[in-house]
């Protein structure tokens, strides 16, 4: 049997992005021994890519804002499929989490009277996003990282978890490997918090890094936990479409928040056509009103003018761009134009410095003079591990989750800026939940040697296999399958075809051959990553098949409308002896006092 | 053969192996418009060498993972466009020299994380008012743009040629210290650390670090020189020393 090293902690946090770091800080502050495991180096997680800002109803720029409005915006953005309690906790606690970050050293952009500045974003009634130019995520992760290194938890960098271990029904730890030498590591832990991010690498055009391979979702699923809402995958409306090397790279929604205008090949400002009738009154009526709103935004002034149509929700803007391109009104490289060049160049450079450099250096486009070309890119999954809102507890004892790997907070569609606040609010809660659970447990549950041995054998198998495909080829085939069959618009026929293809891909992924040694071998790492992606892709596709309606980010060509019946259920995937079973489960009922917030008299139109 | 116009092919000479046993292997890679060195490395991985080790995350110059030496210059591979290199000539890709090699293009940068742990943490002043103007934080915000690519550490001759890692924190961490020192609310005194443990006296201002910074941080001018001045004022300026002896003020902020 392979020798391995063993580490023991009360709480093992997996993933060192915003949620993982915040969870580790909290569990550690509560007196637990904490291990933080990350596939990458510390500080490189996808949180660094978050640009536009963190949503919190601080009411610094628009004093009318408050948690109730943030809650309403979030529920509406998510087409009411969100867990009401998560949306409530999030809206109520986000301002404290942002202030806390500031007290830990973060330097947000300021208002003229010296407080944290806030900017507009799609779906938010008021200017609500605390930000640092367009590098908010970097500021957040660096602040948490620097806080974390003095907190006293152990960080295991470039270590990848491959299996959760259980003692009966409870979590007991995990098996992992070190990337640098391929050595096996066993963690013994009372509680595991999964903060592993999303699944974006299942698609070809994506804003996500190599890390986004559904590890947490697959680990939890294999351990018996429930995944919900997996069919809701957000396609961010504005990714770069050219040159090919940068296709999918994110163009922050901050561009639209700062006044960016979307136009088609004919110069038409098309977003007005696509506003949902029920929400049209929330947006500017014409170019003049939109322009006045931008002028007020530039000066961080309050205004009664309504926001431009470009600030509709992401699902809506993505579909609009997709439709414009499909109907032949796209830009030369298959996107549409996003224009901020009409604003003063120095302002654009100051407010969107990363975007300015990104386009200048990677596409030879000066965004202060020329429009950008943009199109939808796979960005985020609203679904994931089902958790209990207050504690982040999953449906397996000792398993917790937060951030993108968890579900419930965003419903059918996530508002921009709600992810960074989600990480802070629920990262903290999951860390606290795991710590409380671990403290309640006397001793660390036992790990099973045979289970470890089986996992290690499985993990090493591709290295000694005489023949088989390259994992890169299987990954490419999976991305083509999901890109063409499970994209922005879905249909029964496509989804059924995708399921058949995924069945084949599962077999192919399990039979790959890996060249080279165990020492820092990306091909070997990908061999396991692809299996996780296939698991998540199956849950996404099965959920999408069952959800015979269009809601939020999930659009069915064959069912273009919302079905009120399906608005009362989550699609829930569990592992059974016969494979994956996906079925509807009832959505929790919102209490009367929160329901009352949606009565017309109480709604303010911004 | 052309590097930028599509349809062509580029030649890469990539460092393969570890410190004990290594070689430079040549790969021919098809070129697409706008392609960067990291795209070529990914193509080689997917088509020629599946075990080629490389670190990368964002591919957008925001995470600082894909640092390497391209044609001898420390650079982010995701930002190194093929059409910026002379057409027809091979492009050499090697790991950063200053850090121990793990394999191929991946180096062991763990020393940097150890240095970071030793820097005295942010400590807000008691009763500070949490309000400040944008102009109060512009300087510190510049330092906080750092993506920890460690290219400045790689190029710094104190670390690279003289191998004084045990005496010198390197430009990255002088930038980090400067960000803390210039935070409007910070009340910690890091000058003893800057002088004795970070070894700021070893920097002789060649500005190599500023030249390679992908975030264009003015490392030398805005971070290191002001910190050097503070150290000089505190420890080496006789007039200031006498003034402190008379007034009893120790020069801390």
PDB file of C-alpha atoms in Angstrom, chain A residues 111-242:
ATOM      1  CA  UNK A 111     -17.247  59.262  -1.905  1.00  0.00           C
ATOM      2  CA  UNK A 112     -16.575  62.994  -1.745  1.00  0.00           C
ATOM      3  CA  UNK A 113     -17.428  62.953   1.958  1.00  0.00           C
ATOM      4  CA  UNK A 114     -14.889  60.214   2.601  1.00  0.00           C
ATOM      5  CA  UNK A 115     -17.047  57.113   2.858  1.00  0.00           C
ATOM      6  CA  UNK A 116     -17.026  53.940   0.744  1.00  0.00           C
ATOM      7  CA  UNK A 117     -18.142  54.775  -2.805  1.00  0.00           C
ATOM      8  CA  UNK A 118     -20.824  52.666  -4.499  1.00  0.00           C
ATOM      9  CA  UNK A 119     -21.587  52.092  -8.183  1.00  0.00           C
ATOM     10  CA  UNK A 120     -24.558  50.864 -10.193  1.00  0.00           C
ATOM     11  CA  UNK A 121     -24.895  47.316 -11.511  1.00  0.00           C
ATOM     12  CA  UNK A 122     -27.492  45.308 -13.394  1.00  0.00           C
ATOM     13  CA  UNK A 123     -30.646  44.453 -11.460  1.00  0.00           C
ATOM     14  CA  UNK A 124     -29.772  46.593  -8.444  1.00  0.00           C
ATOM     15  CA  UNK A 125     -32.300  49.358  -7.847  1.00  0.00           C
ATOM     16  CA  UNK A 126     -29.712  51.656  -6.291  1.00  0.00           C
ATOM     17  CA  UNK A 127     -26.000  52.322  -6.575  1.00  0.00           C
ATOM     18  CA  UNK A 128     -24.898  49.562  -4.278  1.00  0.00           C
ATOM     19  CA  UNK A 129     -21.517  48.135  -5.245  1.00  0.00           C
ATOM     20  CA  UNK A 130     -18.561  49.019  -3.049  1.00  0.00           C
ATOM     21  CA  UNK A 131     -15.563  48.796  -5.312  1.00  0.00           C
ATOM     22  CA  UNK A 132     -11.895  49.491  -5.986  1.00  0.00           C
ATOM     23  CA  UNK A 133     -11.739  50.606  -9.613  1.00  0.00           C
ATOM     24  CA  UNK A 134     -12.276  47.329 -11.441  1.00  0.00           C
ATOM     25  CA  UNK A 135     -10.140  45.161  -9.200  1.00  0.00           C
ATOM     26  CA  UNK A 136     -12.478  44.667  -6.259  1.00  0.00           C
ATOM     27  CA  UNK A 137     -11.934  40.921  -6.041  1.00  0.00           C
ATOM     28  CA  UNK A 138      -8.177  41.330  -5.762  1.00  0.00           C
ATOM     29  CA  UNK A 139      -8.616  43.818  -2.931  1.00  0.00           C
ATOM     30  CA  UNK A 140     -10.934  41.399  -1.180  1.00  0.00           C
ATOM     31  CA  UNK A 141      -8.824  38.283  -1.512  1.00  0.00           C
ATOM     32  CA  UNK A 142      -5.630  40.107  -0.547  1.00  0.00           C
ATOM     33  CA  UNK A 143      -7.277  41.571   2.545  1.00  0.00           C
ATOM     34  CA  UNK A 144      -8.567  38.143   3.600  1.00  0.00           C
ATOM     35  CA  UNK A 145      -5.254  36.484   2.756  1.00  0.00           C
ATOM     36  CA  UNK A 146      -3.259  38.959   4.822  1.00  0.00           C
ATOM     37  CA  UNK A 147      -5.717  38.667   7.680  1.00  0.00           C
ATOM     38  CA  UNK A 148      -5.585  34.900   7.344  1.00  0.00           C
ATOM     39  CA  UNK A 149      -1.815  34.503   7.523  1.00  0.00           C
ATOM     40  CA  UNK A 150      -1.854  35.988  11.012  1.00  0.00           C
ATOM     41  CA  UNK A 151      -4.870  33.982  12.089  1.00  0.00           C
ATOM     42  CA  UNK A 152      -2.937  30.802  12.788  1.00  0.00           C
ATOM     43  CA  UNK A 153      -4.513  28.227  10.474  1.00  0.00           C
ATOM     44  CA  UNK A 154      -2.467  25.876   8.309  1.00  0.00           C
ATOM     45  CA  UNK A 155      -2.500  26.416   4.551  1.00  0.00           C
ATOM     46  CA  UNK A 156      -1.900  23.496   2.197  1.00  0.00           C
ATOM     47  CA  UNK A 157      -1.126  24.999  -1.198  1.00  0.00           C
ATOM     48  CA  UNK A 158      -1.340  23.122  -4.484  1.00  0.00           C
ATOM     49  CA  UNK A 159      -3.127  20.209  -2.878  1.00  0.00           C
ATOM     50  CA  UNK A 160      -6.190  18.703  -4.585  1.00  0.00           C
ATOM     51  CA  UNK A 161      -8.959  16.809  -2.766  1.00  0.00           C
ATOM     52  CA  UNK A 162     -10.262  13.757  -4.582  1.00  0.00           C
ATOM     53  CA  UNK A 163     -12.598  12.053  -2.122  1.00  0.00           C
ATOM     54  CA  UNK A 164     -14.440  12.786   1.093  1.00  0.00           C
ATOM     55  CA  UNK A 165     -14.142  10.095   3.746  1.00  0.00           C
ATOM     56  CA  UNK A 166     -17.005   9.114   6.009  1.00  0.00           C
ATOM     57  CA  UNK A 167     -17.411   7.319   9.303  1.00  0.00           C
ATOM     58  CA  UNK A 168     -20.914   5.911   8.985  1.00  0.00           C
ATOM     59  CA  UNK A 169     -23.096   8.859   8.048  1.00  0.00           C
ATOM     60  CA  UNK A 170     -20.638  11.497   9.177  1.00  0.00           C
ATOM     61  CA  UNK A 171     -17.759  13.196   7.420  1.00  0.00           C
ATOM     62  CA  UNK A 172     -14.407  11.956   8.671  1.00  0.00           C
ATOM     63  CA  UNK A 173     -11.893  13.610   6.374  1.00  0.00           C
ATOM     64  CA  UNK A 174     -10.597  13.464   2.834  1.00  0.00           C
ATOM     65  CA  UNK A 175      -8.029  12.015   0.475  1.00  0.00           C
ATOM     66  CA  UNK A 176      -5.892  14.427  -1.528  1.00  0.00           C
ATOM     67  CA  UNK A 177      -2.706  14.650  -3.554  1.00  0.00           C
ATOM     68  CA  UNK A 178       0.070  17.219  -3.637  1.00  0.00           C
ATOM     69  CA  UNK A 179       0.540  18.672  -7.092  1.00  0.00           C
ATOM     70  CA  UNK A 180       4.276  19.257  -6.786  1.00  0.00           C
ATOM     71  CA  UNK A 181       5.295  15.652  -6.162  1.00  0.00           C
ATOM     72  CA  UNK A 182       2.108  13.627  -6.526  1.00  0.00           C
ATOM     73  CA  UNK A 183       2.277  12.510  -2.896  1.00  0.00           C
ATOM     74  CA  UNK A 184      -0.917  11.344  -1.225  1.00  0.00           C
ATOM     75  CA  UNK A 185      -2.268  13.259   1.772  1.00  0.00           C
ATOM     76  CA  UNK A 186      -5.033  12.111   4.092  1.00  0.00           C
ATOM     77  CA  UNK A 187      -6.844  14.698   6.154  1.00  0.00           C
ATOM     78  CA  UNK A 188      -8.733  13.678   9.251  1.00  0.00           C
ATOM     79  CA  UNK A 189     -11.344  16.262  10.166  1.00  0.00           C
ATOM     80  CA  UNK A 190     -14.565  16.603  12.119  1.00  0.00           C
ATOM     81  CA  UNK A 191     -16.037  18.966   9.566  1.00  0.00           C
ATOM     82  CA  UNK A 192     -15.261  19.835   5.943  1.00  0.00           C
ATOM     83  CA  UNK A 193     -16.274  23.155   4.369  1.00  0.00           C
ATOM     84  CA  UNK A 194     -16.372  23.061   0.576  1.00  0.00           C
ATOM     85  CA  UNK A 195     -15.681  26.442  -1.029  1.00  0.00           C
ATOM     86  CA  UNK A 196     -14.444  25.154  -4.360  1.00  0.00           C
ATOM     87  CA  UNK A 197     -16.165  27.474  -6.820  1.00  0.00           C
ATOM     88  CA  UNK A 198     -17.957  26.567  -9.992  1.00  0.00           C
ATOM     89  CA  UNK A 199     -18.064  24.419 -13.092  1.00  0.00           C
ATOM     90  CA  UNK A 200     -17.252  26.843 -15.894  1.00  0.00           C
ATOM     91  CA  UNK A 201     -14.589  24.634 -17.492  1.00  0.00           C
ATOM     92  CA  UNK A 202     -17.347  22.375 -18.779  1.00  0.00           C
ATOM     93  CA  UNK A 203     -17.854  24.958 -21.550  1.00  0.00           C
ATOM     94  CA  UNK A 204     -15.514  26.059 -24.292  1.00  0.00           C
ATOM     95  CA  UNK A 205     -16.234  29.777 -24.023  1.00  0.00           C
ATOM     96  CA  UNK A 206     -15.798  30.609 -20.358  1.00  0.00           C
ATOM     97  CA  UNK A 207     -14.452  33.294 -18.078  1.00  0.00           C
ATOM     98  CA  UNK A 208     -13.325  30.622 -15.614  1.00  0.00           C
ATOM     99  CA  UNK A 209      -9.808  29.366 -14.872  1.00  0.00           C
ATOM    100  CA  UNK A 210      -8.615  25.741 -14.949  1.00  0.00           C
ATOM    101  CA  UNK A 211      -9.680  25.378 -11.322  1.00  0.00           C
ATOM    102  CA  UNK A 212     -13.390  25.557 -12.124  1.00  0.00           C
ATOM    103  CA  UNK A 213     -13.929  21.851 -12.523  1.00  0.00           C
ATOM    104  CA  UNK A 214     -16.851  21.169 -10.158  1.00  0.00           C
ATOM    105  CA  UNK A 215     -14.646  19.467  -7.563  1.00  0.00           C
ATOM    106  CA  UNK A 216     -16.780  20.448  -4.580  1.00  0.00           C
ATOM    107  CA  UNK A 217     -20.050  19.571  -6.271  1.00  0.00           C
ATOM    108  CA  UNK A 218     -18.703  16.171  -7.316  1.00  0.00           C
ATOM    109  CA  UNK A 219     -17.087  15.430  -3.936  1.00  0.00           C
ATOM    110  CA  UNK A 220     -20.306  16.301  -2.118  1.00  0.00           C
ATOM    111  CA  UNK A 221     -22.467  14.322  -4.551  1.00  0.00           C
ATOM    112  CA  UNK A 222     -20.257  11.259  -4.187  1.00  0.00           C
ATOM    113  CA  UNK A 223     -20.475  11.594  -0.414  1.00  0.00           C
ATOM    114  CA  UNK A 224     -24.282  11.498  -0.610  1.00  0.00           C
ATOM    115  CA  UNK A 225     -25.117  15.199  -0.412  1.00  0.00           C
ATOM    116  CA  UNK A 226     -27.859  16.857  -2.455  1.00  0.00           C
ATOM    117  CA  UNK A 227     -27.142  19.206  -5.357  1.00  0.00           C
ATOM    118  CA  UNK A 228     -29.887  21.638  -6.332  1.00  0.00           C
ATOM    119  CA  UNK A 229     -30.629  24.142  -9.111  1.00  0.00           C
ATOM    120  CA  UNK A 230     -27.744  22.862 -11.232  1.00  0.00           C
ATOM    121  CA  UNK A 231     -29.547  23.799 -14.468  1.00  0.00           C
ATOM    122  CA  UNK A 232     -29.053  27.472 -13.659  1.00  0.00           C
ATOM    123  CA  UNK A 233     -25.762  28.455 -15.242  1.00  0.00           C
ATOM    124  CA  UNK A 234     -25.060  32.113 -15.747  1.00  0.00           C
ATOM    125  CA  UNK A 235     -23.741  33.273 -19.067  1.00  0.00           C
ATOM    126  CA  UNK A 236     -22.176  36.655 -18.413  1.00  0.00           C
ATOM    127  CA  UNK A 237     -23.308  38.920 -21.251  1.00  0.00           C
ATOM    128  CA  UNK A 238     -19.959  40.543 -21.838  1.00  0.00           C
ATOM    129  CA  UNK A 239     -16.941  38.379 -22.509  1.00  0.00           C
ATOM    130  CA  UNK A 240     -14.277  39.290 -25.048  1.00  0.00           C
ATOM    131  CA  UNK A 241     -14.945  37.673 -28.446  1.00  0.00           C
ATOM    132  CA  UNK A 242     -11.703  38.543 -30.173  1.00  0.00           C
TER     133      UNK A 242
END
